[in-house]
Amino acid sequence: MLLPIGEMEKRLASVGVGELYLTVMQKFRREFPECHDVGVVRAPGRVNIIGEHTDYNGLPVMPMAIDREIVIAFSPDNSGTVEVVATDDTYPKAHFALSGNIPKFETGHWVNYIKAAAQAVWNWASVHCPDRLPLSGAKLCVGGNIPPGSGLSSSSALVVASALVFARDLNIDRVELAELLAKGERYVGTEGGGMDQAASLMGKAGNALKIDFFPLRIRPVSLPHGCLIAVANSMVAASKTGAARIAFNTRVVECRLGLELLKHISKHRNPRVVEATLLKDYVCLEPDWRAALDSLPDGPLTVAQIADVVGVAEGELRRRCLTLRDGSQLTEPKNGFQPKKRCLHVLTEADRVERAAQAAGRGDAVELGRLMNESHSSCAENYEISCPELDCLVDLLRRHGALGARLTGAGFGGCAVALVRQEEAPGLLEAVWTDYYRQFLPTRGLPTPSQREHVLFVTKAVDGACVIEV
Ligand code: NG1
């Protein structure tokens, strides 16, 4: 797995890896001339075909790992520190000491994702093999071709690739690693579920994945014959910091508040629902969840109003539902919470995922497309995570031949995903290029024709993350 740099470069070139790997190797050689042996890991991004904002509620998703990835060249050493550079100079160099308590850089610093991986692996080792601590230091050079802030999980791919470096000698089971990193990525301050890490680690070439949570179960799902998945970037950055992070965490809290209301409504008839800690538990215990959902009070609601309905002290409800993983409390949004609409999205979306996996399994492309369209409407109207650009893009994708199209990932910008028949794909890409990127987006730093393949492309499903063996 570790080879002298020159030998690694020669072998990578001979097996025909892309330009990206060679660029990573060149930069590694320039930045760390003292290093002798080097290893290489890769981790793919993912596109979510259907199942948005269900994962952190314990409900299923259907993503696929895509042919855009993070690649890291690394050289281990005994320094106890990690030195990191990126092929793209806009990401500053950084270094940090490995320990059981790695302090974060400022919010939004890209190396926090690498720290998240190191911290998670350290925590795992401290329980399962303390004799392997401290973890050895390393020099890392990171490159990638997943557009950042676009809902294609460049951040989780970075976490996963980094974790493969730190865990290379530890023998952590893949499913366990996916669960570990889902929690581990929360180090950066988002409250996400486990879809991205699982898709990046467990991707299967040629297949989408149906992923269930608690416990994590991953099943390959073949896409309908003759259909492709296209991705189109709205060019609205959906960063994980600032307003987008607050909006994301607000949705998580609204789901928790909705769960409290649902439990309150159902508990008289079905006392066991009080045990539910996630919407997933609630729907398992309450077959009649649709009726309960109908009788929830409409939003917007304040925490005080919800506490009043549920019959708990406001402070207790805040502690239970508004506390984030870092211990801080979410600030109540000025325009109130929308627990009913958010639960309506999540619960119907989970149902769509089940039906989408069945439709894909029997090759029913039309039904799969229809469910993707329905998902977008629910994301836009009930979860309110779309934006005018994404709505326009989704609309254009459908008008130019997609069987279904929807926003993908956390939303608030980023990419749209579309299901398209193979023979329609070239025409669709051409028409969307003209109508969206040339006509609709006149002011937003338009992509040049040479950038086209990075913003509008057909993607294929690939295998999950691995250490490169050449
Ligand atoms: P992206 O699109 O990568 O920000 C986020 C969460 C997922 C999932 C989706 C919405 C993280 C790392 N990822 O994905 O777990 O909740 O939003 O479906 O927080």
Short mmCIF file of C-alpha atoms and ligand atoms in Angstrom, two decimals:
data_model
loop_
_atom_site.label_atom_id
_atom_site.label_comp_id
_atom_site.label_asym_id
_atom_site.label_seq_id
_atom_site.Cartn_x
_atom_site.Cartn_y
_atom_site.Cartn_z
CA MET A 1 0.00 0.00 0.00
CA LEU A 2 2.91 2.40 0.70
CA LEU A 3 5.34 2.82 -2.18
CA PRO A 4 8.27 5.12 -2.94
CA ILE A 5 6.83 8.27 -4.55
CA GLY A 6 8.31 7.70 -8.00
CA GLU A 7 7.09 4.11 -8.06
CA MET A 8 3.59 5.15 -6.96
CA GLU A 9 3.45 7.78 -9.74
CA LYS A 10 4.60 5.26 -12.32
CA ARG A 11 2.04 2.66 -11.27
CA LEU A 12 -0.81 5.16 -11.06
CA ALA A 13 -0.02 6.37 -14.58
CA SER A 14 0.19 2.81 -15.88
CA VAL A 15 -3.26 1.83 -14.58
CA GLY A 16 -4.73 4.91 -16.24
CA VAL A 17 -6.06 6.82 -13.22
CA GLY A 18 -7.22 10.29 -14.14
CA GLU A 19 -5.33 13.56 -14.17
CA LEU A 20 -6.50 14.29 -10.60
CA TYR A 21 -4.30 11.57 -9.09
CA LEU A 22 -1.23 12.79 -10.93
CA THR A 23 -1.86 16.40 -9.86
CA VAL A 24 -2.17 15.27 -6.24
CA MET A 25 1.09 13.34 -6.49
CA GLN A 26 2.95 16.26 -8.09
CA LYS A 27 1.83 18.67 -5.40
CA PHE A 28 2.71 16.13 -2.68
CA ARG A 29 6.23 15.78 -4.07
CA ARG A 30 6.68 19.58 -4.22
CA GLU A 31 5.34 20.23 -0.72
CA PHE A 32 6.91 17.32 1.10
CA PRO A 33 10.23 16.61 -0.64
CA GLU A 34 11.55 14.90 2.48
CA CYS A 35 8.94 12.10 2.28
CA HIS A 36 9.90 8.78 0.82
CA ASP A 37 6.93 6.41 0.90
CA VAL A 38 3.43 7.40 -0.03
CA GLY A 39 -0.04 5.86 -0.05
CA VAL A 40 -3.17 7.05 -1.87
CA VAL A 41 -6.83 6.90 -0.83
CA ARG A 42 -9.99 7.96 -2.65
CA ALA A 43 -13.57 8.63 -1.51
CA PRO A 44 -16.47 9.44 -3.86
CA GLY A 45 -19.12 12.12 -3.48
CA ARG A 46 -22.75 11.10 -3.77
CA VAL A 47 -25.91 12.25 -5.40
CA ASN A 48 -29.13 11.60 -3.54
CA ILE A 49 -31.78 10.29 -5.92
CA ILE A 50 -34.56 10.48 -3.37
CA GLY A 51 -35.00 10.72 0.43
CA GLU A 52 -34.10 14.23 1.52
CA HIS A 53 -33.74 15.17 5.19
CA THR A 54 -34.99 11.75 6.22
CA ASP A 55 -31.68 10.29 7.45
CA TYR A 56 -31.36 12.26 10.69
CA ASN A 57 -34.92 11.19 11.49
CA GLY A 58 -33.81 7.56 11.16
CA LEU A 59 -35.74 7.15 7.89
CA PRO A 60 -34.40 5.76 4.60
CA VAL A 61 -32.60 7.40 1.67
CA MET A 62 -31.63 6.31 -1.85
CA PRO A 63 -28.34 7.88 -2.99
CA MET A 64 -25.52 6.64 -5.19
CA ALA A 65 -21.75 7.17 -5.00
CA ILE A 66 -20.63 9.16 -8.06
CA ASP A 67 -17.58 9.38 -10.27
CA ARG A 68 -16.38 12.61 -8.63
CA GLU A 69 -14.06 12.10 -5.71
CA ILE A 70 -11.58 13.29 -3.12
CA VAL A 71 -8.08 11.86 -3.49
CA ILE A 72 -5.44 12.06 -0.76
CA ALA A 73 -1.77 11.18 -1.07
CA PHE A 74 -0.29 10.59 2.37
CA SER A 75 2.91 9.67 4.08
CA PRO A 76 2.77 8.47 7.68
CA ASP A 77 5.40 9.52 10.23
CA ASN A 78 5.98 9.58 13.98
CA SER A 79 5.56 13.32 14.45
CA GLY A 80 2.18 13.08 16.17
CA THR A 81 1.00 15.89 13.92
CA VAL A 82 -0.89 16.07 10.65
CA GLU A 83 0.31 18.47 7.96
CA VAL A 84 -2.15 19.21 5.20
CA VAL A 85 -1.96 20.90 1.81
CA ALA A 86 -4.46 21.02 -1.03
CA THR A 87 -3.85 21.01 -4.76
CA ASP A 88 -6.13 24.05 -4.91
CA ASP A 89 -4.21 26.93 -3.31
CA THR A 90 -7.39 28.67 -2.19
CA TYR A 91 -7.49 26.10 0.61
CA PRO A 92 -4.77 27.20 3.05
CA LYS A 93 -2.11 24.81 4.35
CA ALA A 94 -2.58 23.79 7.96
CA HIS A 95 -1.28 21.45 10.62
CA PHE A 96 -2.64 20.07 13.87
CA ALA A 97 -1.59 17.74 16.67
CA LEU A 98 -3.33 14.40 17.04
CA SER A 99 -4.86 13.85 20.46
CA GLY A 100 -7.98 12.66 22.25
CA ASN A 101 -9.33 16.20 22.14
CA ILE A 102 -8.47 18.00 18.90
CA PRO A 103 -9.52 21.67 19.02
CA LYS A 104 -11.38 23.00 15.97
CA PHE A 105 -10.12 25.68 13.63
CA GLU A 106 -12.58 28.57 13.08
CA THR A 107 -16.01 27.57 11.69
CA GLY A 108 -15.84 26.92 7.96
CA HIS A 109 -12.12 25.98 7.89
CA TRP A 110 -11.76 23.11 5.45
CA VAL A 111 -9.30 21.18 7.63
CA ASN A 112 -12.00 20.78 10.30
CA TYR A 113 -13.32 17.86 8.18
CA ILE A 114 -9.93 16.16 8.42
CA LYS A 115 -9.85 16.87 12.15
CA ALA A 116 -13.36 15.38 12.44
CA ALA A 117 -12.07 12.13 10.92
CA ALA A 118 -8.95 12.05 13.10
CA GLN A 119 -11.01 12.68 16.23
CA ALA A 120 -13.55 9.96 15.34
CA VAL A 121 -10.84 7.38 14.62
CA TRP A 122 -8.98 8.31 17.81
CA ASN A 123 -12.18 7.90 19.83
CA TRP A 124 -12.80 4.49 18.25
CA ALA A 125 -9.26 3.32 18.95
CA SER A 126 -9.41 4.49 22.55
CA VAL A 127 -12.28 2.05 23.11
CA HIS A 128 -11.29 -0.87 20.86
CA CYS A 129 -7.49 -0.91 20.77
CA PRO A 130 -5.98 1.66 23.17
CA ASP A 131 -2.58 0.04 22.63
CA ARG A 132 -2.62 1.54 19.08
CA LEU A 133 -2.68 5.09 20.44
CA PRO A 134 -1.37 7.66 19.83
CA LEU A 135 -2.22 7.56 16.12
CA SER A 136 0.81 8.16 13.96
CA GLY A 137 1.24 11.56 12.30
CA ALA A 138 1.07 12.09 8.55
CA LYS A 139 1.64 14.49 5.68
CA LEU A 140 -1.44 14.81 3.47
CA CYS A 141 -2.02 16.31 0.04
CA VAL A 142 -5.71 16.62 -0.84
CA GLY A 143 -7.26 17.07 -4.28
CA GLY A 144 -10.73 16.53 -5.65
CA ASN A 145 -13.24 17.14 -8.39
CA ILE A 146 -16.51 17.26 -6.39
CA PRO A 147 -17.80 20.83 -6.65
CA PRO A 148 -17.90 22.14 -3.05
CA GLY A 149 -21.13 23.51 -1.55
CA SER A 150 -23.19 21.80 -4.23
CA GLY A 151 -25.01 19.08 -2.30
CA LEU A 152 -22.75 16.32 -3.64
CA SER A 153 -21.07 15.65 -0.29
CA SER A 154 -17.57 16.89 -0.96
CA SER A 155 -17.26 17.39 2.79
CA SER A 156 -18.21 13.84 3.74
CA ALA A 157 -15.93 12.48 1.01
CA LEU A 158 -13.10 14.45 2.65
CA VAL A 159 -14.02 13.02 6.07
CA VAL A 160 -14.18 9.48 4.67
CA ALA A 161 -10.91 9.72 2.72
CA SER A 162 -9.12 11.18 5.74
CA ALA A 163 -10.51 8.46 7.99
CA LEU A 164 -9.10 5.79 5.67
CA VAL A 165 -5.67 7.37 6.20
CA PHE A 166 -5.96 7.44 10.01
CA ALA A 167 -7.66 4.02 10.28
CA ARG A 168 -5.47 2.21 7.75
CA ASP A 169 -4.07 -0.27 10.29
CA LEU A 170 -7.08 -0.54 12.57
CA ASN A 171 -9.38 -3.00 10.86
CA ILE A 172 -12.65 -1.13 11.44
CA ASP A 173 -15.63 -2.81 9.86
CA ARG A 174 -17.06 -0.69 6.99
CA VAL A 175 -20.56 -0.39 8.40
CA GLU A 176 -19.14 0.53 11.79
CA LEU A 177 -16.86 3.10 10.16
CA ALA A 178 -19.83 4.63 8.31
CA GLU A 179 -21.71 4.97 11.60
CA LEU A 180 -18.65 6.30 13.37
CA LEU A 181 -18.07 8.97 10.71
CA ALA A 182 -21.73 10.00 10.55
CA LYS A 183 -21.42 10.99 14.21
CA GLY A 184 -17.83 12.14 13.71
CA GLU A 185 -18.73 14.73 11.05
CA ARG A 186 -20.99 16.51 13.53
CA TYR A 187 -17.69 17.83 14.95
CA VAL A 188 -18.01 20.63 12.34
CA GLY A 189 -21.36 21.74 13.80
CA THR A 190 -24.09 20.34 11.53
CA GLU A 191 -26.67 17.89 12.81
CA GLY A 192 -26.72 15.66 9.69
CA GLY A 193 -27.65 11.99 9.48
CA GLY A 194 -25.53 9.20 8.07
CA MET A 195 -26.40 9.12 4.36
CA ASP A 196 -23.29 10.77 2.96
CA GLN A 197 -20.67 8.80 4.84
CA ALA A 198 -22.48 5.50 4.16
CA ALA A 199 -22.82 6.24 0.43
CA SER A 200 -19.18 7.27 0.11
CA LEU A 201 -17.93 4.19 1.96
CA MET A 202 -20.36 1.57 0.64
CA GLY A 203 -21.06 2.71 -2.95
CA LYS A 204 -21.48 -0.06 -5.50
CA ALA A 205 -20.56 0.41 -9.17
CA GLY A 206 -23.61 0.54 -11.43
CA ASN A 207 -26.08 0.73 -8.54
CA ALA A 208 -27.92 3.16 -6.35
CA LEU A 209 -28.20 2.26 -2.65
CA LYS A 210 -31.22 1.93 -0.44
CA ILE A 211 -29.96 2.89 3.02
CA ASP A 212 -31.84 2.26 6.26
CA PHE A 213 -30.65 3.51 9.62
CA PHE A 214 -30.49 2.27 13.20
CA PRO A 215 -29.09 -0.18 12.51
CA LEU A 216 -27.37 0.89 9.29
CA ARG A 217 -28.35 -1.41 6.41
CA ILE A 218 -27.30 -0.87 2.81
CA ARG A 219 -28.79 -2.64 -0.18
CA PRO A 220 -27.83 -2.06 -3.83
CA VAL A 221 -30.72 -1.01 -6.08
CA SER A 222 -30.27 -1.18 -9.83
CA LEU A 223 -31.60 1.80 -11.76
CA PRO A 224 -34.13 1.15 -14.53
CA HIS A 225 -32.47 -0.19 -17.64
CA GLY A 226 -31.50 2.47 -20.21
CA CYS A 227 -31.75 5.33 -17.71
CA LEU A 228 -29.02 7.70 -16.58
CA ILE A 229 -28.61 10.12 -13.72
CA ALA A 230 -27.79 13.71 -14.66
CA VAL A 231 -26.57 16.38 -12.27
CA ALA A 232 -26.93 20.13 -12.79
CA ASN A 233 -25.45 22.72 -10.43
CA SER A 234 -27.71 25.70 -9.75
CA MET A 235 -24.53 27.75 -9.07
CA VAL A 236 -26.10 28.95 -5.82
CA ALA A 237 -23.54 28.00 -3.18
CA ALA A 238 -25.09 25.98 -0.36
CA SER A 239 -22.28 26.32 2.12
CA LYS A 240 -22.24 24.41 5.40
CA THR A 241 -21.46 27.56 7.34
CA GLY A 242 -23.43 30.68 8.16
CA ALA A 243 -27.10 30.96 7.20
CA ALA A 244 -27.30 27.55 5.49
CA ARG A 245 -26.01 25.83 8.63
CA ILE A 246 -28.57 27.62 10.80
CA ALA A 247 -31.36 26.79 8.33
CA PHE A 248 -30.27 23.12 8.30
CA ASN A 249 -30.15 22.87 12.09
CA THR A 250 -33.53 24.63 12.32
CA ARG A 251 -35.08 21.84 10.20
CA VAL A 252 -33.57 19.22 12.53
CA VAL A 253 -35.08 20.99 15.55
CA GLU A 254 -38.47 21.36 13.83
CA CYS A 255 -38.56 17.59 13.32
CA ARG A 256 -37.85 17.05 17.02
CA LEU A 257 -40.61 19.51 17.95
CA GLY A 258 -42.97 17.78 15.52
CA LEU A 259 -42.18 14.45 17.14
CA GLU A 260 -43.11 15.85 20.56
CA LEU A 261 -46.46 17.04 19.18
CA LEU A 262 -47.16 13.73 17.42
CA LYS A 263 -46.36 11.75 20.56
CA HIS A 264 -48.66 13.98 22.56
CA ILE A 265 -51.52 13.39 20.11
CA SER A 266 -51.07 9.61 19.91
CA LYS A 267 -50.15 8.76 23.50
CA HIS A 268 -53.69 8.50 24.86
CA ARG A 269 -54.56 5.81 22.38
CA ASN A 270 -51.13 4.27 22.14
CA PRO A 271 -49.02 4.86 25.29
CA ARG A 272 -45.92 3.21 23.79
CA VAL A 273 -45.30 6.14 21.43
CA VAL A 274 -43.77 8.10 24.31
CA GLU A 275 -40.69 5.88 23.88
CA ALA A 276 -40.03 7.23 20.36
CA THR A 277 -36.83 9.26 20.11
CA LEU A 278 -36.92 9.69 16.32
CA LEU A 279 -39.71 10.09 13.75
CA LYS A 280 -38.70 6.60 12.56
CA ASP A 281 -39.64 5.09 15.96
CA TYR A 282 -42.90 7.00 15.96
CA VAL A 283 -44.09 5.69 12.57
CA CYS A 284 -43.18 2.15 13.61
CA LEU A 285 -45.33 2.50 16.73
CA GLU A 286 -48.20 4.47 15.19
CA PRO A 287 -49.61 2.92 12.01
CA ASP A 288 -52.14 5.75 11.83
CA TRP A 289 -49.51 8.53 11.69
CA ARG A 290 -51.30 10.28 8.81
CA ALA A 291 -54.36 11.01 10.96
CA ALA A 292 -52.16 12.22 13.83
CA LEU A 293 -50.25 14.48 11.44
CA ASP A 294 -53.52 15.97 10.15
CA SER A 295 -54.50 16.99 13.64
CA LEU A 296 -51.23 18.83 14.45
CA PRO A 297 -51.65 22.59 14.92
CA ASP A 298 -50.59 24.56 11.83
CA GLY A 299 -47.47 26.73 12.09
CA PRO A 300 -45.85 29.04 12.63
CA LEU A 301 -45.53 28.23 16.32
CA THR A 302 -43.26 29.48 19.10
CA VAL A 303 -41.58 27.11 21.56
CA ALA A 304 -43.92 28.51 24.23
CA GLN A 305 -46.98 27.58 22.15
CA ILE A 306 -45.68 24.08 21.45
CA ALA A 307 -44.81 23.58 25.14
CA ASP A 308 -48.33 24.62 25.99
CA VAL A 309 -49.89 22.05 23.65
CA VAL A 310 -47.55 19.26 24.76
CA GLY A 311 -47.96 20.17 28.44
CA VAL A 312 -44.30 20.54 29.40
CA ALA A 313 -42.38 23.51 30.77
CA GLU A 314 -40.96 25.71 28.00
CA GLY A 315 -37.42 25.40 29.40
CA GLU A 316 -37.68 21.60 29.37
CA LEU A 317 -38.86 21.57 25.75
CA ARG A 318 -36.01 23.89 24.75
CA ARG A 319 -33.51 21.61 26.46
CA ARG A 320 -34.99 18.52 24.82
CA CYS A 321 -35.42 19.84 21.28
CA LEU A 322 -33.32 22.96 20.71
CA THR A 323 -30.01 21.71 22.12
CA LEU A 324 -27.43 21.06 19.40
CA ARG A 325 -24.64 18.49 19.60
CA ASP A 326 -22.09 21.06 20.73
CA GLY A 327 -24.33 21.88 23.73
CA SER A 328 -25.46 25.27 22.38
CA GLN A 329 -29.15 26.07 21.85
CA LEU A 330 -30.63 26.98 18.50
CA THR A 331 -31.98 30.55 18.44
CA GLU A 332 -35.72 30.51 17.88
CA PRO A 333 -36.41 31.79 14.34
CA LYS A 334 -38.19 35.16 14.21
CA ASN A 335 -40.95 33.73 12.03
CA GLY A 336 -41.54 30.73 14.29
CA PHE A 337 -41.27 26.96 13.81
CA GLN A 338 -43.19 24.84 11.27
CA PRO A 339 -43.27 21.35 12.83
CA LYS A 340 -46.35 20.17 10.96
CA LYS A 341 -45.07 21.01 7.48
CA ARG A 342 -41.63 19.58 8.24
CA CYS A 343 -43.06 16.28 9.53
CA LEU A 344 -45.40 16.11 6.56
CA HIS A 345 -42.37 16.28 4.27
CA VAL A 346 -40.24 13.79 6.20
CA LEU A 347 -42.93 11.14 6.66
CA THR A 348 -44.22 11.29 3.08
CA GLU A 349 -40.63 11.39 1.77
CA ALA A 350 -39.78 8.18 3.64
CA ASP A 351 -42.78 6.57 2.02
CA ARG A 352 -41.61 7.82 -1.40
CA VAL A 353 -38.19 6.26 -0.82
CA GLU A 354 -39.77 2.85 -0.21
CA ARG A 355 -41.87 3.19 -3.35
CA ALA A 356 -38.91 4.52 -5.38
CA ALA A 357 -36.73 1.54 -4.41
CA GLN A 358 -39.53 -0.81 -5.48
CA ALA A 359 -40.11 1.08 -8.74
CA ALA A 360 -36.37 1.03 -9.55
CA GLY A 361 -36.20 -2.66 -8.68
CA ARG A 362 -38.92 -3.53 -11.19
CA GLY A 363 -37.48 -1.18 -13.82
CA ASP A 364 -40.35 1.31 -13.68
CA ALA A 365 -38.57 4.49 -14.75
CA VAL A 366 -41.76 6.51 -15.15
CA GLU A 367 -42.86 5.86 -11.56
CA LEU A 368 -39.38 6.58 -10.21
CA GLY A 369 -39.36 9.89 -12.09
CA ARG A 370 -42.80 10.76 -10.81
CA LEU A 371 -41.72 10.14 -7.22
CA MET A 372 -38.65 12.35 -7.73
CA ASN A 373 -40.93 15.15 -8.96
CA GLU A 374 -43.20 14.72 -5.96
CA SER A 375 -40.17 14.81 -3.69
CA HIS A 376 -39.10 18.15 -5.13
CA SER A 377 -42.54 19.68 -4.55
CA SER A 378 -42.50 18.49 -0.96
CA CYS A 379 -38.93 19.78 -0.43
CA ALA A 380 -39.97 23.15 -1.83
CA GLU A 381 -43.41 23.58 -0.26
CA ASN A 382 -43.22 21.68 3.01
CA TYR A 383 -39.54 21.67 3.88
CA GLU A 384 -38.84 25.06 2.24
CA ILE A 385 -35.30 24.18 1.18
CA SER A 386 -35.50 25.12 -2.49
CA CYS A 387 -34.77 28.50 -4.06
CA PRO A 388 -35.89 30.19 -7.32
CA GLU A 389 -32.79 28.99 -9.20
CA LEU A 390 -33.30 25.34 -8.19
CA ASP A 391 -37.00 25.52 -9.04
CA CYS A 392 -36.16 26.92 -12.47
CA LEU A 393 -33.47 24.31 -13.08
CA VAL A 394 -35.75 21.44 -12.06
CA ASP A 395 -38.47 22.79 -14.30
CA LEU A 396 -36.08 23.06 -17.28
CA LEU A 397 -34.74 19.54 -16.73
CA ARG A 398 -38.29 18.19 -16.87
CA ARG A 399 -39.26 20.27 -19.88
CA HIS A 400 -36.21 19.05 -21.77
CA GLY A 401 -36.98 15.39 -21.27
CA ALA A 402 -36.13 14.26 -17.73
CA LEU A 403 -38.51 11.62 -16.37
CA GLY A 404 -38.07 13.21 -12.97
CA ALA A 405 -35.99 15.99 -11.44
CA ARG A 406 -35.48 17.40 -7.99
CA LEU A 407 -33.06 19.28 -5.80
CA THR A 408 -30.50 16.98 -4.18
CA GLY A 409 -28.70 17.20 -0.84
CA ALA A 410 -29.39 19.66 1.94
CA GLY A 411 -30.90 22.27 -0.42
CA PHE A 412 -30.78 26.08 -0.17
CA GLY A 413 -28.79 25.95 -3.42
CA GLY A 414 -26.47 23.28 -4.78
CA CYS A 415 -27.41 20.72 -7.41
CA ALA A 416 -30.48 19.21 -9.02
CA VAL A 417 -30.60 15.53 -9.97
CA ALA A 418 -32.55 14.14 -12.92
CA LEU A 419 -33.50 10.72 -14.22
CA VAL A 420 -33.22 10.64 -17.99
CA ARG A 421 -33.40 8.04 -20.73
CA GLN A 422 -30.00 7.42 -22.25
CA GLU A 423 -31.03 8.57 -25.72
CA GLU A 424 -32.49 11.82 -24.35
CA ALA A 425 -29.42 12.73 -22.28
CA PRO A 426 -27.29 14.61 -24.87
CA GLY A 427 -30.24 16.76 -25.97
CA LEU A 428 -31.23 17.46 -22.37
CA LEU A 429 -27.73 18.62 -21.41
CA GLU A 430 -27.51 20.85 -24.47
CA ALA A 431 -30.90 22.47 -23.89
CA VAL A 432 -30.34 23.01 -20.16
CA TRP A 433 -26.91 24.48 -20.88
CA THR A 434 -28.50 27.07 -23.14
CA ASP A 435 -31.65 27.78 -21.18
CA TYR A 436 -30.28 27.79 -17.65
CA TYR A 437 -26.61 28.67 -17.78
CA ARG A 438 -26.77 31.02 -20.78
CA GLN A 439 -30.18 32.61 -20.41
CA PHE A 440 -31.53 32.26 -16.87
CA LEU A 441 -28.35 32.99 -14.92
CA PRO A 442 -27.05 36.13 -16.55
CA THR A 443 -25.25 37.66 -13.56
CA ARG A 444 -24.01 34.82 -11.41
CA GLY A 445 -20.42 34.21 -12.57
CA LEU A 446 -21.46 32.10 -15.52
CA PRO A 447 -19.53 28.90 -16.16
CA THR A 448 -17.36 29.00 -19.25
CA PRO A 449 -17.78 26.20 -21.82
CA SER A 450 -14.64 24.56 -20.40
CA GLN A 451 -16.27 24.44 -16.94
CA ARG A 452 -19.39 22.84 -18.33
CA GLU A 453 -18.41 19.31 -17.41
CA HIS A 454 -18.14 20.43 -13.77
CA VAL A 455 -21.61 21.97 -13.54
CA LEU A 456 -23.76 19.88 -15.85
CA PHE A 457 -23.02 16.22 -16.39
CA VAL A 458 -24.23 12.67 -16.56
CA THR A 459 -22.77 10.68 -13.70
CA LYS A 460 -22.27 7.00 -13.06
CA ALA A 461 -22.43 4.96 -9.89
CA VAL A 462 -19.03 3.86 -8.56
CA ASP A 463 -17.64 1.69 -5.79
CA GLY A 464 -17.11 3.15 -2.33
CA ALA A 465 -13.97 4.65 -0.83
CA CYS A 466 -10.75 2.64 -0.74
CA VAL A 467 -7.03 2.64 -0.35
CA ILE A 468 -5.59 2.50 -3.84
CA GLU A 469 -3.76 -0.75 -4.53
CA VAL A 470 -1.63 -0.54 -7.66
P1 NG1 B 1 -25.29 17.64 2.18
O1 NG1 B 1 -26.07 17.84 0.98
O2 NG1 B 1 -24.02 16.91 1.93
O3 NG1 B 1 -25.10 18.89 2.98
C1 NG1 B 1 -26.83 16.98 4.30
C2 NG1 B 1 -26.51 15.97 5.40
C3 NG1 B 1 -27.14 14.59 5.08
C4 NG1 B 1 -28.61 14.74 4.80
C5 NG1 B 1 -28.83 15.80 3.71
C6 NG1 B 1 -30.28 16.09 3.43
C7 NG1 B 1 -24.32 16.19 6.48
C8 NG1 B 1 -22.90 15.79 6.43
N1 NG1 B 1 -25.06 15.75 5.47
O4 NG1 B 1 -26.15 16.62 3.12
O5 NG1 B 1 -26.91 13.72 6.16
O6 NG1 B 1 -29.31 15.06 5.98
O7 NG1 B 1 -28.22 17.05 4.07
O8 NG1 B 1 -30.93 14.96 2.97
O9 NG1 B 1 -24.74 16.88 7.39
#
